[in-house]
Amino acid sequence: MWEKFNIKTFPAETIVFCDGLFCPDLSTLENTDINKKYSLPVHIIYVGEISGENELNINLSAKNQNVFLDLKIKNKKPAFLNIFIKNTGKNSEFRGHVMLENKADLTFNCEAKHSASDTTILVNTKLLAGKNSKSKLSGTAIIDKNCENANSDISFSALSDETARIEFLPAQRISAAPQKADHSASIYTPQDVQIEYLRSAGLSGAEANQAMIEAFKNDFSLF
């Protein structure tokens, strides 16, 4: 399963979803309420195809806990995915890699809420927008009052077909001085020099285009 979705596994407590459904046989934890400290990091894996309305709630209240999210989904029918992340665990870190492949209509919303001081929430979302697709991506970072020294980064980037429509809606609500608070959205466009380099290496036009897509999908160097 992990090879199919190109997920790197490591020693961790696991919470696994496939096609929008929780998979208890692949998980070591019962739900996404992380209310105690584990000796291992927690790895949340959300993969497959989705349609209709989908929701993922992640509550991190344990101190000094590391949590990682790998989310890779595709949709061929209209779909909505809402992710709520709440970190109340002092010195706890949440790092998320989200890969969305939209071939229809997709609405994605991520709300990341810091409700304790010295908390980290970093979410890097990538969108591969297919032909004639419609995508609406929103993200809100919330740093509550008296929650100083938060480290927050909600970022979006997209690689799209020229017929695709994309809307980004980034937002921040900051009520305490953070250590760092970033928010970004960008469209990635392959450069002619990159395509020509791949063509000179012997790749056809279609192969060069696919190589650029794979590079975009797999580069999460920001985190």
Short mmCIF file of C-alpha atoms in Angstrom, two decimals:
data_model
loop_
_atom_site.label_atom_id
_atom_site.label_comp_id
_atom_site.label_asym_id
_atom_site.label_seq_id
_atom_site.Cartn_x
_atom_site.Cartn_y
_atom_site.Cartn_z
CA MET A 1 0.00 0.00 0.00
CA TRP A 2 2.77 2.44 0.94
CA GLU A 3 4.64 1.75 -2.31
CA LYS A 4 1.45 2.39 -4.30
CA PHE A 5 1.03 5.84 -2.77
CA ASN A 6 4.77 6.62 -2.49
CA ILE A 7 4.61 7.09 1.29
CA LYS A 8 7.81 6.92 3.31
CA THR A 9 7.20 5.05 6.54
CA PHE A 10 9.27 5.17 9.73
CA PRO A 11 8.93 3.90 13.31
CA ALA A 12 5.76 5.63 14.54
CA GLU A 13 2.31 5.30 15.99
CA THR A 14 -0.02 5.28 12.97
CA ILE A 15 -3.46 6.62 12.08
CA VAL A 16 -4.46 5.50 8.57
CA PHE A 17 -7.29 6.57 6.27
CA CYS A 18 -7.89 5.13 2.80
CA ASP A 19 -10.47 6.58 0.39
CA GLY A 20 -11.74 8.81 3.20
CA LEU A 21 -12.36 5.93 5.63
CA PHE A 22 -10.49 5.13 8.85
CA CYS A 23 -8.55 1.84 8.65
CA PRO A 24 -8.26 0.36 12.17
CA ASP A 25 -6.39 -2.73 10.92
CA LEU A 26 -3.56 -0.51 9.63
CA SER A 27 -3.57 1.89 12.60
CA THR A 28 -2.03 1.61 16.04
CA LEU A 29 -4.15 4.45 17.47
CA GLU A 30 -7.94 4.56 17.68
CA ASN A 31 -8.54 8.16 16.57
CA THR A 32 -6.89 11.51 15.89
CA ASP A 33 -7.12 12.78 19.47
CA ILE A 34 -3.46 12.78 20.51
CA ASN A 35 -3.90 13.46 24.20
CA LYS A 36 -0.87 11.69 25.61
CA LYS A 37 2.86 11.63 24.89
CA TYR A 38 4.09 8.65 22.89
CA SER A 39 7.70 7.52 22.79
CA LEU A 40 7.42 7.50 18.97
CA PRO A 41 6.16 10.23 16.64
CA VAL A 42 2.61 9.93 15.34
CA HIS A 43 2.20 9.40 11.58
CA ILE A 44 -1.21 10.22 10.08
CA ILE A 45 -1.64 8.75 6.59
CA TYR A 46 -4.63 9.81 4.44
CA VAL A 47 -4.59 8.39 0.89
CA GLY A 48 -6.78 7.29 -2.02
CA GLU A 49 -9.77 8.68 -3.92
CA ILE A 50 -12.52 10.81 -2.40
CA SER A 51 -15.86 12.25 -3.45
CA GLY A 52 -18.60 14.15 -1.65
CA GLU A 53 -17.92 15.67 1.79
CA ASN A 54 -14.91 14.55 3.83
CA GLU A 55 -13.50 15.79 7.13
CA LEU A 56 -10.35 15.17 9.17
CA ASN A 57 -10.05 16.47 12.74
CA ILE A 58 -6.64 16.40 14.43
CA ASN A 59 -6.41 17.36 18.11
CA LEU A 60 -2.91 17.52 19.54
CA SER A 61 -2.90 18.17 23.29
CA ALA A 62 0.15 16.18 24.41
CA LYS A 63 3.28 18.15 25.27
CA ASN A 64 6.53 17.58 23.36
CA GLN A 65 4.87 15.32 20.77
CA ASN A 66 5.82 15.20 17.07
CA VAL A 67 3.02 14.54 14.56
CA PHE A 68 3.39 14.08 10.80
CA LEU A 69 0.65 14.06 8.17
CA ASP A 70 1.02 12.55 4.70
CA LEU A 71 -2.13 13.23 2.69
CA LYS A 72 -2.33 12.16 -0.96
CA ILE A 73 -5.72 12.11 -2.63
CA LYS A 74 -7.31 12.15 -6.07
CA ASN A 75 -10.87 13.00 -7.03
CA LYS A 76 -12.71 12.24 -10.25
CA LYS A 77 -16.04 13.50 -8.90
CA PRO A 78 -16.88 16.73 -7.00
CA ALA A 79 -15.33 16.56 -3.53
CA PHE A 80 -14.94 18.64 -0.38
CA LEU A 81 -12.17 18.05 2.16
CA ASN A 82 -12.03 19.97 5.43
CA ILE A 83 -9.05 19.58 7.79
CA PHE A 84 -9.12 20.99 11.32
CA ILE A 85 -5.82 20.99 13.25
CA LYS A 86 -5.71 22.14 16.86
CA ASN A 87 -2.46 22.17 18.82
CA THR A 88 -2.70 22.76 22.57
CA GLY A 89 0.44 20.78 23.45
CA LYS A 90 3.31 23.02 24.49
CA ASN A 91 6.48 22.33 22.47
CA SER A 92 4.56 19.94 20.21
CA GLU A 93 5.07 20.00 16.45
CA PHE A 94 2.67 19.20 13.60
CA ARG A 95 4.07 18.96 10.07
CA GLY A 96 1.82 18.16 7.13
CA HIS A 97 2.49 17.32 3.48
CA VAL A 98 -0.71 17.49 1.40
CA MET A 99 -0.87 16.43 -2.27
CA LEU A 100 -4.16 17.02 -4.09
CA GLU A 101 -4.82 15.75 -7.64
CA ASN A 102 -8.03 17.30 -8.91
CA LYS A 103 -9.72 16.02 -12.05
CA ALA A 104 -13.17 17.51 -11.34
CA ASP A 105 -14.34 20.07 -8.74
CA LEU A 106 -12.46 20.20 -5.43
CA THR A 107 -12.90 22.43 -2.40
CA PHE A 108 -10.16 22.10 0.21
CA ASN A 109 -10.04 23.93 3.52
CA CYS A 110 -7.38 23.76 6.22
CA GLU A 111 -7.79 25.46 9.60
CA ALA A 112 -4.71 25.39 11.84
CA LYS A 113 -5.25 26.65 15.39
CA HIS A 114 -2.53 27.33 17.97
CA SER A 115 -4.10 27.26 21.44
CA ALA A 116 -0.95 27.09 23.57
CA SER A 117 2.40 28.85 23.57
CA ASP A 118 5.43 27.29 21.85
CA THR A 119 3.38 25.23 19.39
CA THR A 120 4.19 24.44 15.75
CA ILE A 121 1.85 23.83 12.82
CA LEU A 122 3.37 23.66 9.33
CA VAL A 123 1.21 22.55 6.39
CA ASN A 124 2.53 22.48 2.81
CA THR A 125 -0.28 21.84 0.30
CA LYS A 126 0.31 21.09 -3.38
CA LEU A 127 -2.34 20.94 -6.08
CA LEU A 128 -2.12 19.22 -9.45
CA ALA A 129 -5.10 20.66 -11.34
CA GLY A 130 -6.27 18.65 -14.34
CA LYS A 131 -7.96 19.67 -17.56
CA ASN A 132 -11.13 21.79 -17.07
CA SER A 133 -10.97 21.23 -13.29
CA LYS A 134 -12.10 23.74 -10.68
CA SER A 135 -10.20 24.08 -7.41
CA LYS A 136 -10.85 26.25 -4.38
CA LEU A 137 -8.17 26.09 -1.68
CA SER A 138 -8.45 28.00 1.58
CA GLY A 139 -6.27 28.00 4.66
CA THR A 140 -6.56 29.85 7.95
CA ALA A 141 -3.86 30.04 10.61
CA ILE A 142 -5.18 31.04 14.04
CA ILE A 143 -2.92 31.99 16.94
CA ASP A 144 -4.99 32.49 20.08
CA LYS A 145 -4.43 35.17 22.70
CA ASN A 146 -1.65 34.38 25.20
CA CYS A 147 -0.18 31.74 22.83
CA GLU A 148 3.22 33.32 22.22
CA ASN A 149 6.13 31.88 20.24
CA ALA A 150 3.98 29.89 17.82
CA ASN A 151 5.58 28.67 14.61
CA SER A 152 2.98 28.75 11.83
CA ASP A 153 3.26 28.19 8.07
CA ILE A 154 0.32 27.43 5.78
CA SER A 155 1.47 27.31 2.15
CA PHE A 156 -0.15 26.47 -1.19
CA SER A 157 1.38 25.81 -4.60
CA ALA A 158 -0.21 24.55 -7.81
CA LEU A 159 0.75 23.07 -11.15
CA SER A 160 -2.22 23.26 -13.49
CA ASP A 161 -3.49 22.59 -16.96
CA GLU A 162 -4.10 25.83 -18.85
CA THR A 163 -7.85 25.12 -18.84
CA ALA A 164 -8.04 24.69 -15.04
CA ARG A 165 -9.52 27.28 -12.68
CA ILE A 166 -7.90 27.83 -9.27
CA GLU A 167 -8.87 30.05 -6.36
CA PHE A 168 -6.63 30.55 -3.30
CA LEU A 169 -8.01 32.00 -0.05
CA PRO A 170 -5.23 32.36 2.54
CA ALA A 171 -5.91 34.03 5.89
CA GLN A 172 -4.33 34.62 9.29
CA ARG A 173 -5.84 35.57 12.65
CA ILE A 174 -3.01 36.38 15.04
CA SER A 175 -3.70 37.47 18.63
CA ALA A 176 -0.25 36.83 20.16
CA ALA A 177 3.33 37.48 19.04
CA PRO A 178 4.53 34.44 17.07
CA GLN A 179 8.05 33.14 16.63
CA LYS A 180 7.20 32.87 12.93
CA ALA A 181 3.99 33.13 10.94
CA ASP A 182 4.05 32.64 7.17
CA HIS A 183 1.32 32.13 4.61
CA SER A 184 1.79 31.81 0.85
CA ALA A 185 0.16 30.75 -2.43
CA SER A 186 1.82 30.32 -5.81
CA ILE A 187 1.36 28.87 -9.29
CA TYR A 188 4.24 26.81 -10.64
CA THR A 189 4.95 27.01 -14.39
CA PRO A 190 7.63 24.83 -16.01
CA GLN A 191 10.22 26.95 -17.78
CA ASP A 192 11.18 26.41 -21.43
CA VAL A 193 14.81 25.87 -20.43
CA GLN A 194 13.74 23.01 -18.14
CA ILE A 195 11.70 21.34 -20.88
CA GLU A 196 14.51 21.76 -23.40
CA TYR A 197 17.02 20.26 -20.99
CA LEU A 198 14.87 17.16 -20.54
CA ARG A 199 14.29 16.91 -24.30
CA SER A 200 18.04 17.12 -24.91
CA ALA A 201 18.46 14.17 -22.51
CA GLY A 202 16.33 12.05 -24.87
CA LEU A 203 12.85 12.43 -23.37
CA SER A 204 9.85 12.97 -25.60
CA GLY A 205 7.57 15.95 -25.02
CA ALA A 206 5.10 13.80 -23.07
CA GLU A 207 7.89 12.21 -21.01
CA ALA A 208 9.40 15.60 -20.18
CA ASN A 209 6.00 16.89 -19.09
CA GLN A 210 5.47 13.84 -16.87
CA ALA A 211 8.92 14.26 -15.34
CA MET A 212 8.06 17.86 -14.40
CA ILE A 213 4.79 16.71 -12.83
CA GLU A 214 6.56 14.04 -10.76
CA ALA A 215 9.19 16.53 -9.63
CA PHE A 216 6.48 18.97 -8.52
CA LYS A 217 4.53 16.25 -6.66
CA ASN A 218 7.51 14.87 -4.78
CA ASP A 219 9.39 18.06 -3.81
CA PHE A 220 8.43 18.98 -0.25
CA SER A 221 11.76 20.62 0.50
CA LEU A 222 10.09 23.53 2.34
CA PHE A 223 9.67 21.36 5.43
#
